[in-house]
Amino acid sequence: MTLPSARVPGRPLVMGVVNVTPDSFSDGGAWFTPEAALAHGRELVAQGADLLDVGGESTRPGAERPSTEEELRRVLPVVEALSELAPVSVDTMRASVAAAALDAGATLVNDVSGGLADPEMVPLVAARGVPVVAMHWRGHSTVMQDRARYDDVVADVCRELTARVEAFVAAGVPADDVVLDPGLGFAKLAHHNWELLRRLDEVSALGHRLVVGSSRKKFLGLVGRTAETERAPLDRDVATAATTLYAAQHGVWCVRVHDVVGTVDALDVADALAGRGPGEPS
Ligand code: PMM
């Protein structure tokens, strides 16, 4: 299966988030019913999303995991319907959920644990011949913030991501099918996220396509503010657009976002600054 490619060469793809969860930090469970999730996915495609990321497990710090049955119940009808409209990735750490979602039409597995949470995930991705997003991860939501300890966050994340690439490649996944993600907000304090963004080129130098998911994360709530004046998640889209412009200028393959409208605007600005896309004299 091939990965979708950019409409304009050099422009990142926009992955619109469809969380089918009652408790996501970023949208407060607004799309929890399959009907609401479907309508939301349709809206994101109309706004310019290139692919949709459907997930049934909230990964906010401290969140409890749903059962496998519950996760399947949440994501399968949504994956099935939305994959008629756009390429769909399934955001799951469970191989059985990934397998069922692939059967239902998903074409990409987005595993925030990079295959670490479920030992069946790496062999499943290899057997299905699908691309995978392997995110940097150090443990489930209940423990991850205790593990935000690094000697050099960028070097440590790169080393840990390289180990995940090796695991997928050893199982038979082509190296080109392994997309990497530094995992902003996962076992990271605000300054770790900023350091990873500042030195994103070092993550790119690993030689894989990159996904960056900064959308509505806490470090964007805190930038320029204090704990008392932190922006609420729904007020972080302008800051997200700023990091999107930055990620585009650093050549990432895809940005994972909640606000597709603002993201498309930021990417249009990136294209204009780079002298590519519509509006350029031919
Ligand atoms: N962040 C969340 C969930 N899934 N997947 C990838 N690849 N990268 C991310 O940064 C990421 C993710 C956080 O939860 P949200 O869906 O509520 O934003």
mmCIF file of C-alpha atoms and ligand atoms in Angstrom:
data_model
loop_
_atom_site.group_PDB
_atom_site.id
_atom_site.type_symbol
_atom_site.label_atom_id
_atom_site.label_comp_id
_atom_site.label_asym_id
_atom_site.label_seq_id
_atom_site.Cartn_x
_atom_site.Cartn_y
_atom_site.Cartn_z
ATOM 1 C CA MET A 1 0.000 0.000 0.000
ATOM 2 C CA THR A 2 1.436 3.400 -0.870
ATOM 3 C CA LEU A 3 1.391 6.444 1.314
ATOM 4 C CA PRO A 4 -0.645 9.414 0.110
ATOM 5 C CA SER A 5 1.544 12.166 -1.327
ATOM 6 C CA ALA A 6 1.344 15.943 -1.173
ATOM 7 C CA ARG A 7 -0.905 17.900 -3.547
ATOM 8 C CA VAL A 8 1.846 20.484 -3.955
ATOM 9 C CA PRO A 9 5.397 19.056 -3.772
ATOM 10 C CA GLY A 10 6.944 19.983 -0.444
ATOM 11 C CA ARG A 11 3.638 20.801 1.259
ATOM 12 C CA PRO A 12 2.813 18.609 4.256
ATOM 13 C CA LEU A 13 -0.323 16.508 4.230
ATOM 14 C CA VAL A 14 -3.054 17.497 6.652
ATOM 15 C CA MET A 15 -4.237 14.669 8.875
ATOM 16 C CA GLY A 16 -7.555 15.658 10.437
ATOM 17 C CA VAL A 17 -8.220 14.187 13.881
ATOM 18 C CA VAL A 18 -11.459 12.277 14.432
ATOM 19 C CA ASN A 19 -11.476 11.241 18.081
ATOM 20 C CA VAL A 20 -14.322 8.865 18.859
ATOM 21 C CA THR A 21 -13.779 9.218 22.597
ATOM 22 C CA PRO A 22 -15.763 10.654 25.481
ATOM 23 C CA ASP A 23 -12.710 12.160 27.195
ATOM 24 C CA SER A 24 -10.146 13.660 24.787
ATOM 25 C CA PHE A 25 -8.364 16.685 26.189
ATOM 26 C CA SER A 26 -8.462 18.381 22.842
ATOM 27 C CA ASP A 27 -12.139 18.353 21.929
ATOM 28 C CA GLY A 28 -13.853 17.176 25.108
ATOM 29 C CA GLY A 29 -15.563 14.218 23.454
ATOM 30 C CA ALA A 30 -17.585 16.333 21.021
ATOM 31 C CA TRP A 31 -17.577 13.589 18.354
ATOM 32 C CA PHE A 32 -18.256 10.551 20.536
ATOM 33 C CA THR A 33 -21.247 9.085 18.714
ATOM 34 C CA PRO A 34 -20.555 7.454 15.335
ATOM 35 C CA GLU A 35 -22.956 9.926 13.696
ATOM 36 C CA ALA A 36 -21.149 12.931 15.161
ATOM 37 C CA ALA A 37 -17.751 11.459 14.260
ATOM 38 C CA LEU A 38 -18.862 10.831 10.678
ATOM 39 C CA ALA A 39 -20.249 14.325 10.262
ATOM 40 C CA HIS A 40 -17.042 15.741 11.705
ATOM 41 C CA GLY A 41 -14.854 13.636 9.369
ATOM 42 C CA ARG A 42 -16.891 14.788 6.378
ATOM 43 C CA GLU A 43 -16.477 18.400 7.459
ATOM 44 C CA LEU A 44 -12.694 18.004 7.835
ATOM 45 C CA VAL A 45 -12.419 16.566 4.312
ATOM 46 C CA ALA A 46 -14.496 19.449 2.929
ATOM 47 C CA GLN A 47 -12.132 21.842 4.727
ATOM 48 C CA GLY A 48 -9.092 20.296 3.035
ATOM 49 C CA ALA A 49 -7.902 17.359 5.153
ATOM 50 C CA ASP A 50 -5.827 14.936 3.059
ATOM 51 C CA LEU A 51 -6.360 12.042 5.425
ATOM 52 C CA LEU A 52 -8.347 11.321 8.567
ATOM 53 C CA ASP A 53 -7.000 9.798 11.772
ATOM 54 C CA VAL A 54 -9.688 7.851 13.593
ATOM 55 C CA GLY A 55 -9.007 6.913 17.207
ATOM 56 C CA GLY A 56 -11.062 5.363 19.998
ATOM 57 C CA GLU A 57 -8.655 5.712 22.923
ATOM 58 C CA SER A 58 -7.878 8.984 24.634
ATOM 59 C CA THR A 59 -4.168 9.394 25.333
ATOM 60 C CA ARG A 60 -4.431 12.459 27.543
ATOM 61 C CA PRO A 61 -2.193 12.209 30.634
ATOM 62 C CA GLY A 62 -3.836 9.984 33.250
ATOM 63 C CA ALA A 63 -6.568 8.572 30.944
ATOM 64 C CA GLU A 64 -7.885 5.046 31.579
ATOM 65 C CA ARG A 65 -7.863 2.654 28.607
ATOM 66 C CA PRO A 66 -11.132 1.430 27.064
ATOM 67 C CA SER A 67 -11.544 -2.343 26.598
ATOM 68 C CA THR A 68 -10.666 -3.760 23.179
ATOM 69 C CA GLU A 69 -14.363 -4.409 22.516
ATOM 70 C CA GLU A 70 -15.237 -0.827 23.347
ATOM 71 C CA GLU A 71 -12.426 0.535 21.176
ATOM 72 C CA LEU A 72 -13.628 -1.609 18.244
ATOM 73 C CA ARG A 73 -17.207 -0.498 18.776
ATOM 74 C CA ARG A 74 -16.093 3.136 18.649
ATOM 75 C CA VAL A 75 -13.814 3.091 15.619
ATOM 76 C CA LEU A 76 -15.030 0.455 13.152
ATOM 77 C CA PRO A 77 -18.234 2.073 11.858
ATOM 78 C CA VAL A 78 -16.441 5.400 11.586
ATOM 79 C CA VAL A 79 -13.431 3.949 9.730
ATOM 80 C CA GLU A 80 -15.722 2.066 7.391
ATOM 81 C CA ALA A 81 -17.779 5.104 6.420
ATOM 82 C CA LEU A 82 -14.969 7.672 6.304
ATOM 83 C CA SER A 83 -12.633 5.503 4.223
ATOM 84 C CA GLU A 84 -15.091 6.015 1.362
ATOM 85 C CA LEU A 85 -14.226 9.725 1.505
ATOM 86 C CA ALA A 86 -10.506 9.936 2.243
ATOM 87 C CA PRO A 87 -7.528 7.781 3.220
ATOM 88 C CA VAL A 88 -7.985 6.801 6.869
ATOM 89 C CA SER A 89 -5.385 5.986 9.484
ATOM 90 C CA VAL A 90 -6.387 4.165 12.621
ATOM 91 C CA ASP A 91 -4.923 5.618 15.811
ATOM 92 C CA THR A 92 -4.533 2.537 17.987
ATOM 93 C CA MET A 93 -1.991 0.685 20.095
ATOM 94 C CA ARG A 94 -3.835 -2.627 19.714
ATOM 95 C CA ALA A 95 -2.996 -4.982 16.836
ATOM 96 C CA SER A 96 -6.485 -6.507 16.876
ATOM 97 C CA VAL A 97 -8.061 -3.061 16.486
ATOM 98 C CA ALA A 98 -5.589 -2.164 13.730
ATOM 99 C CA ALA A 99 -6.386 -5.427 11.910
ATOM 100 C CA ALA A 100 -10.137 -4.867 12.075
ATOM 101 C CA ALA A 101 -9.751 -1.235 10.977
ATOM 102 C CA LEU A 102 -7.606 -2.288 8.000
ATOM 103 C CA ASP A 103 -10.331 -4.769 7.058
ATOM 104 C CA ALA A 104 -12.851 -1.924 7.332
ATOM 105 C CA GLY A 105 -10.896 0.300 4.919
ATOM 106 C CA ALA A 106 -8.061 2.018 6.819
ATOM 107 C CA THR A 107 -4.802 2.198 4.877
ATOM 108 C CA LEU A 108 -2.353 3.398 7.527
ATOM 109 C CA VAL A 109 -1.727 2.411 11.151
ATOM 110 C CA ASN A 110 -0.926 5.239 13.564
ATOM 111 C CA ASP A 111 0.474 3.601 16.692
ATOM 112 C CA VAL A 112 1.435 6.178 19.312
ATOM 113 C CA SER A 113 3.464 3.462 21.046
ATOM 114 C CA GLY A 114 5.485 2.674 17.911
ATOM 115 C CA GLY A 115 4.656 -0.999 18.303
ATOM 116 C CA LEU A 116 5.745 -1.175 21.942
ATOM 117 C CA ALA A 117 2.346 -1.486 23.647
ATOM 118 C CA ASP A 118 1.249 -4.671 21.883
ATOM 119 C CA PRO A 119 3.792 -7.291 20.768
ATOM 120 C CA GLU A 120 1.445 -8.314 17.939
ATOM 121 C CA MET A 121 1.549 -4.874 16.285
ATOM 122 C CA VAL A 122 4.911 -5.164 14.492
ATOM 123 C CA PRO A 123 4.110 -8.587 12.945
ATOM 124 C CA LEU A 124 0.624 -7.382 11.988
ATOM 125 C CA VAL A 125 1.939 -4.333 10.101
ATOM 126 C CA ALA A 126 4.504 -6.551 8.344
ATOM 127 C CA ALA A 127 1.896 -9.175 7.403
ATOM 128 C CA ARG A 128 -0.563 -6.591 6.058
ATOM 129 C CA GLY A 129 2.018 -4.668 4.053
ATOM 130 C CA VAL A 130 0.726 -1.296 5.282
ATOM 131 C CA PRO A 131 2.636 1.820 6.283
ATOM 132 C CA VAL A 132 2.843 2.713 9.948
ATOM 133 C CA VAL A 133 3.390 5.864 11.970
ATOM 134 C CA ALA A 134 5.734 4.956 14.818
ATOM 135 C CA MET A 135 5.570 7.639 17.490
ATOM 136 C CA HIS A 136 8.052 8.127 20.307
ATOM 137 C CA TRP A 137 6.459 6.659 23.444
ATOM 138 C CA ARG A 138 7.599 5.629 26.892
ATOM 139 C CA GLY A 139 4.477 4.212 28.504
ATOM 140 C CA HIS A 140 0.741 4.488 28.849
ATOM 141 C CA SER A 141 -0.976 7.737 29.836
ATOM 142 C CA THR A 142 -1.131 6.821 33.520
ATOM 143 C CA VAL A 143 2.673 6.741 33.824
ATOM 144 C CA MET A 144 4.092 8.659 30.890
ATOM 145 C CA GLN A 145 4.693 12.006 32.543
ATOM 146 C CA ASP A 146 6.858 10.302 35.231
ATOM 147 C CA ARG A 147 9.068 9.135 32.387
ATOM 148 C CA ALA A 148 9.797 12.590 30.976
ATOM 149 C CA ARG A 149 13.489 12.330 31.923
ATOM 150 C CA TYR A 150 16.165 12.786 29.282
ATOM 151 C CA ASP A 151 19.895 13.409 29.076
ATOM 152 C CA ASP A 152 19.406 15.103 25.709
ATOM 153 C CA VAL A 153 15.780 14.850 24.633
ATOM 154 C CA VAL A 154 16.490 14.988 20.895
ATOM 155 C CA ALA A 155 19.310 12.445 20.960
ATOM 156 C CA ASP A 156 17.312 10.146 23.261
ATOM 157 C CA VAL A 157 14.146 10.370 21.125
ATOM 158 C CA CYS A 158 16.157 9.729 17.946
ATOM 159 C CA ARG A 159 17.827 6.699 19.498
ATOM 160 C CA GLU A 160 14.525 5.269 20.745
ATOM 161 C CA LEU A 161 12.829 5.898 17.375
ATOM 162 C CA THR A 162 15.711 4.187 15.586
ATOM 163 C CA ALA A 163 15.125 1.098 17.726
ATOM 164 C CA ARG A 164 11.478 1.103 16.625
ATOM 165 C CA VAL A 165 12.484 1.400 12.957
ATOM 166 C CA GLU A 166 14.813 -1.562 13.445
ATOM 167 C CA ALA A 167 12.008 -3.647 14.960
ATOM 168 C CA PHE A 168 9.632 -2.941 12.041
ATOM 169 C CA VAL A 169 12.318 -3.476 9.404
ATOM 170 C CA ALA A 170 13.484 -6.716 11.040
ATOM 171 C CA ALA A 171 9.896 -7.993 10.782
ATOM 172 C CA GLY A 172 9.837 -7.223 7.044
ATOM 173 C CA VAL A 173 8.309 -3.741 6.872
ATOM 174 C CA PRO A 174 10.065 -1.682 4.152
ATOM 175 C CA ALA A 175 11.983 1.172 5.806
ATOM 176 C CA ASP A 176 10.104 3.653 3.580
ATOM 177 C CA ASP A 177 6.817 2.505 5.109
ATOM 178 C CA VAL A 178 7.904 3.522 8.597
ATOM 179 C CA VAL A 179 6.885 7.115 9.272
ATOM 180 C CA LEU A 180 8.280 8.639 12.459
ATOM 181 C CA ASP A 181 6.772 11.054 14.963
ATOM 182 C CA PRO A 182 8.641 12.688 17.867
ATOM 183 C CA GLY A 183 5.544 12.310 20.072
ATOM 184 C CA LEU A 184 5.076 15.862 21.335
ATOM 185 C CA GLY A 185 3.397 15.793 24.740
ATOM 186 C CA PHE A 186 4.004 12.092 25.320
ATOM 187 C CA ALA A 187 6.445 11.687 28.215
ATOM 188 C CA LYS A 188 7.588 15.247 27.469
ATOM 189 C CA LEU A 189 7.561 18.441 29.504
ATOM 190 C CA ALA A 190 6.984 21.751 27.719
ATOM 191 C CA HIS A 191 10.700 22.442 27.292
ATOM 192 C CA HIS A 192 11.225 18.957 25.799
ATOM 193 C CA ASN A 193 8.589 19.676 23.144
ATOM 194 C CA TRP A 194 10.206 23.006 22.265
ATOM 195 C CA GLU A 195 13.647 21.423 22.050
ATOM 196 C CA LEU A 196 12.298 18.723 19.719
ATOM 197 C CA LEU A 197 10.716 21.342 17.475
ATOM 198 C CA ARG A 198 13.815 23.546 17.539
ATOM 199 C CA ARG A 199 15.972 20.590 16.503
ATOM 200 C CA LEU A 200 13.415 18.899 14.236
ATOM 201 C CA ASP A 201 16.027 18.652 11.479
ATOM 202 C CA GLU A 202 17.895 16.124 13.624
ATOM 203 C CA VAL A 203 14.779 13.939 13.713
ATOM 204 C CA SER A 204 14.362 14.377 9.929
ATOM 205 C CA ALA A 205 17.980 13.314 9.502
ATOM 206 C CA LEU A 206 16.917 9.799 10.544
ATOM 207 C CA GLY A 207 15.770 9.639 6.909
ATOM 208 C CA HIS A 208 12.061 8.852 7.394
ATOM 209 C CA ARG A 209 8.900 10.760 6.644
ATOM 210 C CA LEU A 210 7.776 12.678 9.720
ATOM 211 C CA VAL A 211 4.397 13.343 11.299
ATOM 212 C CA VAL A 212 4.223 16.192 13.802
ATOM 213 C CA GLY A 213 1.299 16.365 16.210
ATOM 214 C CA SER A 214 1.412 19.607 18.170
ATOM 215 C CA SER A 215 -2.293 20.359 17.840
ATOM 216 C CA ARG A 216 -3.886 21.866 20.967
ATOM 217 C CA LYS A 217 -1.234 20.368 23.240
ATOM 218 C CA LYS A 218 -0.553 21.782 26.672
ATOM 219 C CA PHE A 219 2.797 23.348 25.787
ATOM 220 C CA LEU A 220 0.927 25.527 23.274
ATOM 221 C CA GLY A 221 -1.523 26.471 26.002
ATOM 222 C CA LEU A 222 1.379 27.654 28.133
ATOM 223 C CA VAL A 223 3.481 29.518 25.566
ATOM 224 C CA GLY A 224 3.684 33.166 26.621
ATOM 225 C CA ARG A 225 1.348 32.426 29.556
ATOM 226 C CA THR A 226 1.523 31.104 33.115
ATOM 227 C CA ALA A 227 -0.237 28.137 34.714
ATOM 228 C CA GLU A 228 -2.959 30.595 35.812
ATOM 229 C CA THR A 229 -3.500 32.082 32.342
ATOM 230 C CA GLU A 230 -2.935 28.943 30.254
ATOM 231 C CA ARG A 231 -5.052 28.845 27.059
ATOM 232 C CA ALA A 232 -7.836 26.241 27.091
ATOM 233 C CA PRO A 233 -7.425 23.456 24.470
ATOM 234 C CA LEU A 234 -9.939 24.997 22.067
ATOM 235 C CA ASP A 235 -8.027 28.301 22.231
ATOM 236 C CA ARG A 236 -4.755 26.755 21.024
ATOM 237 C CA ASP A 237 -5.473 26.664 17.278
ATOM 238 C CA VAL A 238 -3.621 29.873 16.425
ATOM 239 C CA ALA A 239 -0.520 28.606 18.253
ATOM 240 C CA THR A 240 -1.012 25.282 16.440
ATOM 241 C CA ALA A 241 -1.068 27.106 13.091
ATOM 242 C CA ALA A 242 2.237 28.755 14.017
ATOM 243 C CA THR A 243 3.879 25.378 14.723
ATOM 244 C CA THR A 244 2.325 24.050 11.495
ATOM 245 C CA LEU A 245 4.004 26.792 9.469
ATOM 246 C CA TYR A 246 7.273 25.930 11.205
ATOM 247 C CA ALA A 247 6.849 22.186 10.589
ATOM 248 C CA ALA A 248 6.105 22.880 6.907
ATOM 249 C CA GLN A 249 9.279 24.936 6.616
ATOM 250 C CA HIS A 250 11.195 21.994 8.068
ATOM 251 C CA GLY A 251 9.901 19.565 5.472
ATOM 252 C CA VAL A 252 7.622 17.297 7.490
ATOM 253 C CA TRP A 253 5.442 14.852 5.567
ATOM 254 C CA CYS A 254 2.266 15.389 7.574
ATOM 255 C CA VAL A 255 0.773 17.476 10.369
ATOM 256 C CA ARG A 256 -1.868 15.913 12.622
ATOM 257 C CA VAL A 257 -4.403 18.582 13.601
ATOM 258 C CA HIS A 258 -7.880 19.238 14.944
ATOM 259 C CA ASP A 259 -8.390 22.600 13.179
ATOM 260 C CA VAL A 260 -8.077 21.925 9.465
ATOM 261 C CA VAL A 261 -9.190 25.408 8.359
ATOM 262 C CA GLY A 262 -6.404 27.222 10.234
ATOM 263 C CA THR A 263 -3.892 24.576 9.207
ATOM 264 C CA VAL A 264 -4.686 24.982 5.514
ATOM 265 C CA ASP A 265 -4.248 28.762 5.925
ATOM 266 C CA ALA A 266 -0.856 28.250 7.586
ATOM 267 C CA LEU A 267 0.216 25.855 4.834
ATOM 268 C CA ASP A 268 -0.894 28.323 2.166
ATOM 269 C CA VAL A 269 1.372 30.871 3.859
ATOM 270 C CA ALA A 270 4.204 28.314 3.883
ATOM 271 C CA ASP A 271 3.676 27.677 0.163
ATOM 272 C CA ALA A 272 3.670 31.394 -0.600
ATOM 273 C CA LEU A 273 6.878 31.904 1.372
ATOM 274 C CA ALA A 274 8.464 28.958 -0.433
ATOM 275 C CA GLY A 275 7.334 30.262 -3.805
ATOM 276 C CA ARG A 276 5.282 27.187 -4.671
ATOM 277 C CA GLY A 277 1.664 26.523 -5.434
ATOM 278 C CA PRO A 278 -1.146 28.722 -6.790
ATOM 279 C CA GLY A 279 -0.507 32.413 -7.145
ATOM 280 C CA GLU A 280 3.010 31.978 -8.487
ATOM 281 C CA PRO A 281 3.674 33.419 -11.937
ATOM 282 C CA SER A 282 4.092 30.507 -14.308
HETATM 283 N N1 PMM B 1 -1.253 12.867 19.620
HETATM 284 C C1 PMM B 1 -2.406 12.416 20.139
HETATM 285 C C2 PMM B 1 -3.010 11.240 19.643
HETATM 286 N N2 PMM B 1 -2.459 10.574 18.604
HETATM 287 N N3 PMM B 1 -0.741 10.365 16.991
HETATM 288 C C3 PMM B 1 0.409 10.819 16.465
HETATM 289 N N4 PMM B 1 0.992 10.155 15.436
HETATM 290 N N5 PMM B 1 1.038 11.934 16.946
HETATM 291 C C4 PMM B 1 0.537 12.643 17.983
HETATM 292 O O1 PMM B 1 1.169 13.648 18.384
HETATM 293 C C5 PMM B 1 -0.687 12.197 18.585
HETATM 294 C C6 PMM B 1 -1.305 11.037 18.051
HETATM 295 C C7 PMM B 1 -2.993 13.206 21.278
HETATM 296 O O2 PMM B 1 -4.308 13.175 21.440
HETATM 297 P P1 PMM B 1 -5.477 14.024 20.646
HETATM 298 O O3 PMM B 1 -5.989 13.085 19.602
HETATM 299 O O4 PMM B 1 -6.479 14.304 21.675
HETATM 300 O O5 PMM B 1 -4.820 15.199 20.049
#
